[in-house]
XYZ file of C-alpha atoms in Angstrom:
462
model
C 226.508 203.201 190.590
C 223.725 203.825 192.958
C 221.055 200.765 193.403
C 217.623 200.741 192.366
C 215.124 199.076 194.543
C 211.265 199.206 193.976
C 209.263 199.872 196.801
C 205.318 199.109 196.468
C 203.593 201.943 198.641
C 199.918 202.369 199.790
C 200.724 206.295 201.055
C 201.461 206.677 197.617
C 205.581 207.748 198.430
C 207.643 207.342 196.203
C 211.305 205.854 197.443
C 214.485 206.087 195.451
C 216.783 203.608 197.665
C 221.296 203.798 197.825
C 223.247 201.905 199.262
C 223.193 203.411 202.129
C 219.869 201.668 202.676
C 218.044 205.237 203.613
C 214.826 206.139 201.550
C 214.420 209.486 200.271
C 211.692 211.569 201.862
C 208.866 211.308 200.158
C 208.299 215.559 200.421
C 211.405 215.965 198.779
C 211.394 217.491 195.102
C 212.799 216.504 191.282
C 215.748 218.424 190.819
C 216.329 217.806 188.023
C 213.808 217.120 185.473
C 215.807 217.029 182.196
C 217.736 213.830 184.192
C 219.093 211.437 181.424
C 218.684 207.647 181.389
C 220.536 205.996 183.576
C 221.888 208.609 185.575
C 220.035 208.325 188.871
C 222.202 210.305 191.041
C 220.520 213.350 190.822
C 216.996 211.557 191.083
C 215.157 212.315 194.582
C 211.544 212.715 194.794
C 208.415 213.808 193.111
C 206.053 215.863 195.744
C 203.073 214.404 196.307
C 200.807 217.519 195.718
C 198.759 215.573 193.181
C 195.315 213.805 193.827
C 197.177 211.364 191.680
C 200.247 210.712 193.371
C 198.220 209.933 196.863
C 196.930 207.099 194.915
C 198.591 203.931 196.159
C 201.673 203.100 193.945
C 205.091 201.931 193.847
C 207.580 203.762 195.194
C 210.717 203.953 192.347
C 210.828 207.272 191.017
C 209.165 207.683 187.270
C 212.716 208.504 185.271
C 211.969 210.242 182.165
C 213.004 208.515 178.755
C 214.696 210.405 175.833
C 214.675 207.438 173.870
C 212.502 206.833 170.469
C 211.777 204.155 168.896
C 210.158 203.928 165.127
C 207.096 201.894 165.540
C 205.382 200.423 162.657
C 206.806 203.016 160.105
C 205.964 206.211 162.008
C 208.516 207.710 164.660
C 206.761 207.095 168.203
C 207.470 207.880 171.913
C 208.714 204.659 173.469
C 206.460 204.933 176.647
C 207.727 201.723 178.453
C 211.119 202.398 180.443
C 213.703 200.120 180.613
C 216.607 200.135 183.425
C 219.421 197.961 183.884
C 219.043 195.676 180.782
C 217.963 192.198 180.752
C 218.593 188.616 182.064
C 220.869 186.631 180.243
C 218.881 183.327 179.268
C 215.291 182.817 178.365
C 214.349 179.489 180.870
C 214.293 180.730 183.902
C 213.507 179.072 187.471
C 212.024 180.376 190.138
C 211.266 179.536 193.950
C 209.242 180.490 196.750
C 211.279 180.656 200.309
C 208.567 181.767 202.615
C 204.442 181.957 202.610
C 202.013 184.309 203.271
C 199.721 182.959 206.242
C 196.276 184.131 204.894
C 196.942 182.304 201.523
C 197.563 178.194 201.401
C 200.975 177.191 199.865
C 198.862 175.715 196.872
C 197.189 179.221 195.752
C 199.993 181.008 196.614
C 202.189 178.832 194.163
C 198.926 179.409 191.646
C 199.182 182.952 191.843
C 202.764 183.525 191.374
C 202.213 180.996 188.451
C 199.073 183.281 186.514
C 201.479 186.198 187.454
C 204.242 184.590 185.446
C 202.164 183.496 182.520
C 200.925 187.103 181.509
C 205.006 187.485 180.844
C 205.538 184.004 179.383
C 202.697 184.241 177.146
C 204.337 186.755 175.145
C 207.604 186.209 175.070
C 210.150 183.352 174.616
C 211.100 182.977 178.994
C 209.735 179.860 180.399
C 209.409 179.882 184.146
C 210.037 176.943 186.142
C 209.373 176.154 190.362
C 211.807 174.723 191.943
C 212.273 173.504 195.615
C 215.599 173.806 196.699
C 219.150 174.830 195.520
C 220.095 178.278 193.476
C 216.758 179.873 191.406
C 217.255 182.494 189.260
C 213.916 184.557 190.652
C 214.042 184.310 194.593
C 210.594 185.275 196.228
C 210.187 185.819 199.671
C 207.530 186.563 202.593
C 209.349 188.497 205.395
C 208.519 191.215 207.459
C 210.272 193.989 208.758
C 214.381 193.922 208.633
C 215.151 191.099 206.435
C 218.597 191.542 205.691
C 218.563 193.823 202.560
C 218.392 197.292 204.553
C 215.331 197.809 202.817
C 212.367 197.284 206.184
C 208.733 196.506 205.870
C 206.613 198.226 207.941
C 203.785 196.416 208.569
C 200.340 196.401 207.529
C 199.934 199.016 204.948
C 202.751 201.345 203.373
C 205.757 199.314 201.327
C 204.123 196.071 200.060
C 207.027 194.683 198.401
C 210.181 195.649 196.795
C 211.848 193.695 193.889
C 215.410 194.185 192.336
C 216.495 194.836 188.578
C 218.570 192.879 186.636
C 222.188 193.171 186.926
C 222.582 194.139 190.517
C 224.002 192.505 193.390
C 220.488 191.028 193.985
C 219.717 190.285 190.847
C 216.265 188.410 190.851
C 215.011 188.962 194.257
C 211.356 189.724 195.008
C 210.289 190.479 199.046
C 206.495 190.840 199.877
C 205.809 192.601 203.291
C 204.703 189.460 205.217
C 202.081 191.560 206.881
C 200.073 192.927 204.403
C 196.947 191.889 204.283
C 197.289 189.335 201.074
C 194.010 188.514 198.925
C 192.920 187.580 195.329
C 190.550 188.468 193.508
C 188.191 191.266 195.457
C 188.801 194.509 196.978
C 189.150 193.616 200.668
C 192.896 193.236 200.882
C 195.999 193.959 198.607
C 195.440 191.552 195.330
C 198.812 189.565 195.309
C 198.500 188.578 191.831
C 198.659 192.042 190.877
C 201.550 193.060 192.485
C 203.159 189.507 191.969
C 202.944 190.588 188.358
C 204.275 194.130 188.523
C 207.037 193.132 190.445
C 207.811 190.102 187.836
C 208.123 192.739 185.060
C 210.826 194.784 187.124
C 213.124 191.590 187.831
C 212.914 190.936 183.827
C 214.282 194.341 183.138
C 211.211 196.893 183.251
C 210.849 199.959 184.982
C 207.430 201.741 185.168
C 205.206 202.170 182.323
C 203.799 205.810 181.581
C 200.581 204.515 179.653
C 197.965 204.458 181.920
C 196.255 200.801 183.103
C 199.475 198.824 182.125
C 200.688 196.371 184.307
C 203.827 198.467 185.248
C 201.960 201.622 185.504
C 203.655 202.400 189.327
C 200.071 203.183 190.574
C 198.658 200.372 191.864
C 195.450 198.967 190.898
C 192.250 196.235 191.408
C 191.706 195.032 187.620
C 190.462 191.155 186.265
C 191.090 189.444 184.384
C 195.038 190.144 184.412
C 196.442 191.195 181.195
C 199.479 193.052 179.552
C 198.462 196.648 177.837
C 200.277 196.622 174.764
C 202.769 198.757 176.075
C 204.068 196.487 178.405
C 204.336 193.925 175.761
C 206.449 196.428 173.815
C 208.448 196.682 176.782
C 208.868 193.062 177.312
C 209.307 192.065 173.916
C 211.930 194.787 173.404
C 214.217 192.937 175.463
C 213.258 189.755 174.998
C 211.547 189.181 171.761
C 207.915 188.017 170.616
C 207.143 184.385 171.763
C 208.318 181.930 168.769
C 205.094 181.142 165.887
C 204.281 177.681 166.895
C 203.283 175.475 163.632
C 199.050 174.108 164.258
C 199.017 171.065 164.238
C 197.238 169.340 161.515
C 193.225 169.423 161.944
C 191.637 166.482 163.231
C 189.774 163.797 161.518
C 186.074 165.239 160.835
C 183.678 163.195 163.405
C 181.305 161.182 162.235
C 178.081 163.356 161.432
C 175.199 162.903 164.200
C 171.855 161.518 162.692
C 168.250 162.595 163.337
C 167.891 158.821 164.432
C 169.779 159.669 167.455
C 167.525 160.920 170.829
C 169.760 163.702 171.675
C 168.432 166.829 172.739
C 170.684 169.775 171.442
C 169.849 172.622 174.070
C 169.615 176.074 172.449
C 171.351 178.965 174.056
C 169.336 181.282 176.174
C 168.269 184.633 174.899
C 169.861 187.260 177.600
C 166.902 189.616 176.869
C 164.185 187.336 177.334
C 165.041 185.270 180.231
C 164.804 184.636 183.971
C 168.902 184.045 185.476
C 168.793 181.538 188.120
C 172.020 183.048 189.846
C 173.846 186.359 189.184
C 177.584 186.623 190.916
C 180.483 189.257 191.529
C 183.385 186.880 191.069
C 186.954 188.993 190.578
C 185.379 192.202 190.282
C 183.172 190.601 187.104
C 179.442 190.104 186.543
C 178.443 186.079 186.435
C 174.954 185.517 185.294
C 174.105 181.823 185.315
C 171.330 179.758 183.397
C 170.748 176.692 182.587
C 174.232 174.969 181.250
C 175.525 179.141 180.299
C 177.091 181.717 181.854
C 177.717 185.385 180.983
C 180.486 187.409 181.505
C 180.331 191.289 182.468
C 183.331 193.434 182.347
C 183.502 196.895 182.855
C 179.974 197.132 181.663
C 180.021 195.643 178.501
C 179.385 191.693 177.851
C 182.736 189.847 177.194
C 183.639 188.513 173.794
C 182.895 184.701 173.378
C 179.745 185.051 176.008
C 177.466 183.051 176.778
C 179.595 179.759 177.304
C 178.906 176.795 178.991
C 179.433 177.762 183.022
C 182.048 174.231 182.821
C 184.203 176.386 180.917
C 185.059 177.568 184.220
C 184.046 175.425 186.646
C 184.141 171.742 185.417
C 182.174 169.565 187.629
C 179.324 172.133 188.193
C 175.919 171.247 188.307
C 173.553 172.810 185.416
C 170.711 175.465 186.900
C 172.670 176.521 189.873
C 170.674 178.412 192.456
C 173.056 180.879 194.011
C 176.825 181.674 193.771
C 178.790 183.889 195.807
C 182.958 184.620 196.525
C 184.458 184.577 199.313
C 186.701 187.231 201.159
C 189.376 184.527 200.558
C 188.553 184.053 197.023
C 186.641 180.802 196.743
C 183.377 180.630 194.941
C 180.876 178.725 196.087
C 178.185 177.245 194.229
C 174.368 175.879 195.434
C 171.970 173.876 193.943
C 169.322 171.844 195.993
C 170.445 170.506 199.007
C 174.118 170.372 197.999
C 177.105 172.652 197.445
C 180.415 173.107 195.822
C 183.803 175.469 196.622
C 186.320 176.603 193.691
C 189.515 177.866 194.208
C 189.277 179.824 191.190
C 188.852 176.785 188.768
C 189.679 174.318 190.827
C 187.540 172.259 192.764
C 187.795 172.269 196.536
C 185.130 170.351 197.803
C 181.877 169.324 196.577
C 178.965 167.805 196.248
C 178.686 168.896 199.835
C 175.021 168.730 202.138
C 174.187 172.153 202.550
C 172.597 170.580 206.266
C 176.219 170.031 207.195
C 176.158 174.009 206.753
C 173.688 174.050 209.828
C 171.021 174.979 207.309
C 167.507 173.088 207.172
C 166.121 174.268 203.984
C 167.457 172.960 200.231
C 167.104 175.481 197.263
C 168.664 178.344 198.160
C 167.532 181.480 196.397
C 170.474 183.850 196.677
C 173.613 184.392 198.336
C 175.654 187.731 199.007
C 178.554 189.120 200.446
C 178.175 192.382 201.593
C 179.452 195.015 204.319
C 181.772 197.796 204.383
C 185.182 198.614 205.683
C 186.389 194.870 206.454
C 183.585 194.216 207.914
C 181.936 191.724 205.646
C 179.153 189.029 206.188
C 177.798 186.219 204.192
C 173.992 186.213 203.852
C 171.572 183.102 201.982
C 167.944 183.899 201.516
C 165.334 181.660 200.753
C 161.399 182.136 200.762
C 161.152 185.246 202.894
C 164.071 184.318 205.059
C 167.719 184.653 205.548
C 170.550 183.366 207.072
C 173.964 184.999 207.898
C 176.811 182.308 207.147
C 180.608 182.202 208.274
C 182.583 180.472 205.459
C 185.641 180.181 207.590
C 183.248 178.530 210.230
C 181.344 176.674 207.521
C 177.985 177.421 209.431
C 175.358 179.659 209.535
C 174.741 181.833 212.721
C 172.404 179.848 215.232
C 170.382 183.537 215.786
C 168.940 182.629 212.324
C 167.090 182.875 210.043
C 165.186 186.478 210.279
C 162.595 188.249 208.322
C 163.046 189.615 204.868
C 161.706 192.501 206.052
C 165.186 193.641 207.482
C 166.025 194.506 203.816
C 163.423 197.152 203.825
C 161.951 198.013 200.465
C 163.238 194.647 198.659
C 160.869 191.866 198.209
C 160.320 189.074 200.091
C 161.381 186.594 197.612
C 164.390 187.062 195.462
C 166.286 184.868 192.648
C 169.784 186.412 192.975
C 171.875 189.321 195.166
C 175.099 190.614 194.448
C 177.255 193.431 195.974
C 179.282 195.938 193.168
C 182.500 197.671 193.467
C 180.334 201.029 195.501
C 179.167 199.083 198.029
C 175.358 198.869 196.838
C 173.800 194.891 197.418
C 171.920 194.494 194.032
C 168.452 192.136 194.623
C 167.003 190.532 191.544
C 163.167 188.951 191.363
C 162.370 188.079 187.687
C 163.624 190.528 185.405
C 163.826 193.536 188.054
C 166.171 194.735 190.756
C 166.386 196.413 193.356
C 169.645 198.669 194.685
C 170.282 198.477 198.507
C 171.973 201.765 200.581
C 174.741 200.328 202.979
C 174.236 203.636 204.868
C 170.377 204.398 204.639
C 169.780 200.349 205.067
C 166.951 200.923 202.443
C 166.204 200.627 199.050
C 167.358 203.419 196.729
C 164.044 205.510 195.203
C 163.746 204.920 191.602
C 163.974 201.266 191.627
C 163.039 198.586 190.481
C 164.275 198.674 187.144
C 164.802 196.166 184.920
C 168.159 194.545 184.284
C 167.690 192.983 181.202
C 168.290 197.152 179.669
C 170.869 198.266 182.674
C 173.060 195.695 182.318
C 172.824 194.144 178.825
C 171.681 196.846 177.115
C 167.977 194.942 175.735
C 165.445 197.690 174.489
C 162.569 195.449 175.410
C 161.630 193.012 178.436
């Protein structure tokens, strides 16, 4: 029986691995398109003659699946694929051998942990680290030949491979050592994504034809993480839905809070009729901050159970925060007055920090944004007519600076917030406008300002 490895690829080549440790070109052709399950001998490669298949993706060949499956009363196409059946027991353990060196071990361990839970949360398996001695899920960082005649090649190209269940290697996942790891934004290769995609393949999945699942082979930037339902089809066909936990029984009712008490019950902010004090890309979502609230954006559309309190996310966080930004490492950093907080996602880093120990002399800053193009990224604060460019990894701000506002031609001196979306553009809010900044005309796009309050959360008046 030949041996199925699955290759993650940025060229978008697809690999279809033997024994014989030699990967099919990636020009070669599907021979046989009526192949049956399980059959991969006469599997080679689909040509990548598609805009779609240049797309970066992993690199196991998309078998087609003649089985059906009645679903809910009506006979339906099972989309998920399954290959080599499933592990044999539900508690599983896991461990990590080697680290990626532009992550901490900490996150790392994080990551591979939120990867797990999108599996776990659905299904009986319980996943558990440990350090030493036989795990049934082996993950590795390791570049080049690593003893599995299956290479990395650097920087870009195969960004891991993982194998199936019942196979010699039975529960090993390899990351390419040399990619260029990150979390949560669009300047590297998102390890929680592909930690996650390769998780479903050791449990028994093979790729997913419904487009946006988690085991869709093409890979992709999306938060917050979730399962489509078709891969919890998949998953739960092999391994069941996770058991109905009894609620416990409701708590005693609390006793009811007089009017003789002096507490002040704040009312929620009106997203139409208000002034944010600090708008965010954090993930690839929209975080617009005031008071004690934040609120979630998504694809456009305002999340469900938004506004919340902002320590929903971040506990410890200061109410009416002047600026947030993230990181190209992931943390989020928070301002307000003279001080300053990190989060490594929801954890706290550091904080309440002086924002003088920054090499800044000014409290209150307005707005903070990350923004460049093609790696090349800087961190800019503004305040009053001035800004600053600031090197978290230095944890100071350039000694050249500050400089005019008028280096942002066409946007306003003073500004309450600055973001950069998934195009490119650097978004500059005063009030209830904003302004939309050209990376490559360094100018202010004609047409603007317009008013967020309607773009963004769809309010018919301002």
């Amino acid at each position: 029986m030949l041996l199925m490895i699955l290759l993650f690829q940025r060229d978008g080549s697809r690999g279809l691995i033997s024994m014989t440790g030699r990967v099919a070109h990636p020009q070669d052709t599907l021979k046989d398109t009526a192949l049956a399950i399980g059959d991969p001998v006469k599997a080679a490669l689909v040509t990548n003659n598609t805009e779609e298949s240049n797309r970066p993706r992993c690199g196991v060949p998309d078998y087609p699946t003649l089985k059906d499956v009645i679903y809910r009363g009506r006979h339906r196409q099972k989309r998920f694929v399954l290959f080599g059946g499933r592990l044999e027991k539900t508690d599983l353990t896991y461990k990590v051998v080697r680290f990626p060196w532009q992550m901490s071990e900490d996150k790392v361990r994080r990551v591979l942990l939120e990867a797990l839970r999108v599996w776990s949360e659905v299904t009986p398996l319980t996943f558990t680290e440990v350090s030493s001695g036989k795990a049934d899920i082996v993950i590795d960082f390791t570049s080049y030949w690593h003893g599995d005649n299956l290479p990395f090649d650097g920087p870009g190209g195969i960004l891991a491979h993982a194998f199936f269940p019942k196979t010699h290697r039975e529960g090993d996942i390899h990351f390419d050592y040399d990619e260029a790891w990150s979390l949560g934004n669009y300047m590297g290769t998102d390890l929680l994504q592909v930690a996650a995609h390769e998780f479903g393949h050791v449990l028994g999945l093979q790729h997913s034809q419904e487009p946006g699942a988690v085991m869709s082979p093409y890979y992709s930037f999306s938060y917050p993480l979730e399962l489509s339902e078709d891969d919890k089809l998949g998953i739960q066909y092999l391994y069941g839905p996770r058991p109905h936990v009894q609620p416990p029984s409701p708590p005693q009712p609390l006793p009811q809070i007089t009017t003789d008490t002096n507490e002040i019950i704040s009312s929620i902010p009106d997203a139409c009729q208000t002034d944010f004090d600090a708008v965010s890309m954090i993930r690839g979502e929209l975080f617009f901050f005031k008071s004690r609230y934040v609120w979630r954006i998504r694809e456009g559309r305002l999340e469900a159970g938004y506004p919340a309190l902002a320590s929903r996310h971040w506990r410890g966080i200061p109410e009416n925060i002047d600026a947030a930004f993230e990181d190209q490492s992931g943390n989020i950093w928070f301002f307000q007055g003279q001080s300053y907080w990190v989060f490594d996602a929801e954890r706290q880093i550091t904080g309440p920090d002086s924002v003088q120990s920054l090499g800044l002399s000014v409290s209150h800053i307005q707005a903070a944004l990350l923004w460049g193009q093609d790696n090349n990224y800087n961190t800019y604060l503004f305040k009053s007519g001035s800004y600053w460019r600031f090197s978290p990894k230095e944890n100071r701000v350039d000694s050249i600076y500050p400089r005019n506002m008028q280096d942002w031609r066409g946007i306003p001196s003073d500004v309450d917030a600055a973001f950069k979306d998934q195009y490119g553009y650097a978004h500059f809010i005063r009030g209830r406008q904003y302004w939309k900044f050209d990376p490559v005309e360094m100018n202010s796009l004609q047409g603007y300002p317009r008013y967020f309050h309607m773009d963004f959360f769809g309010c018919r008046n301002v």
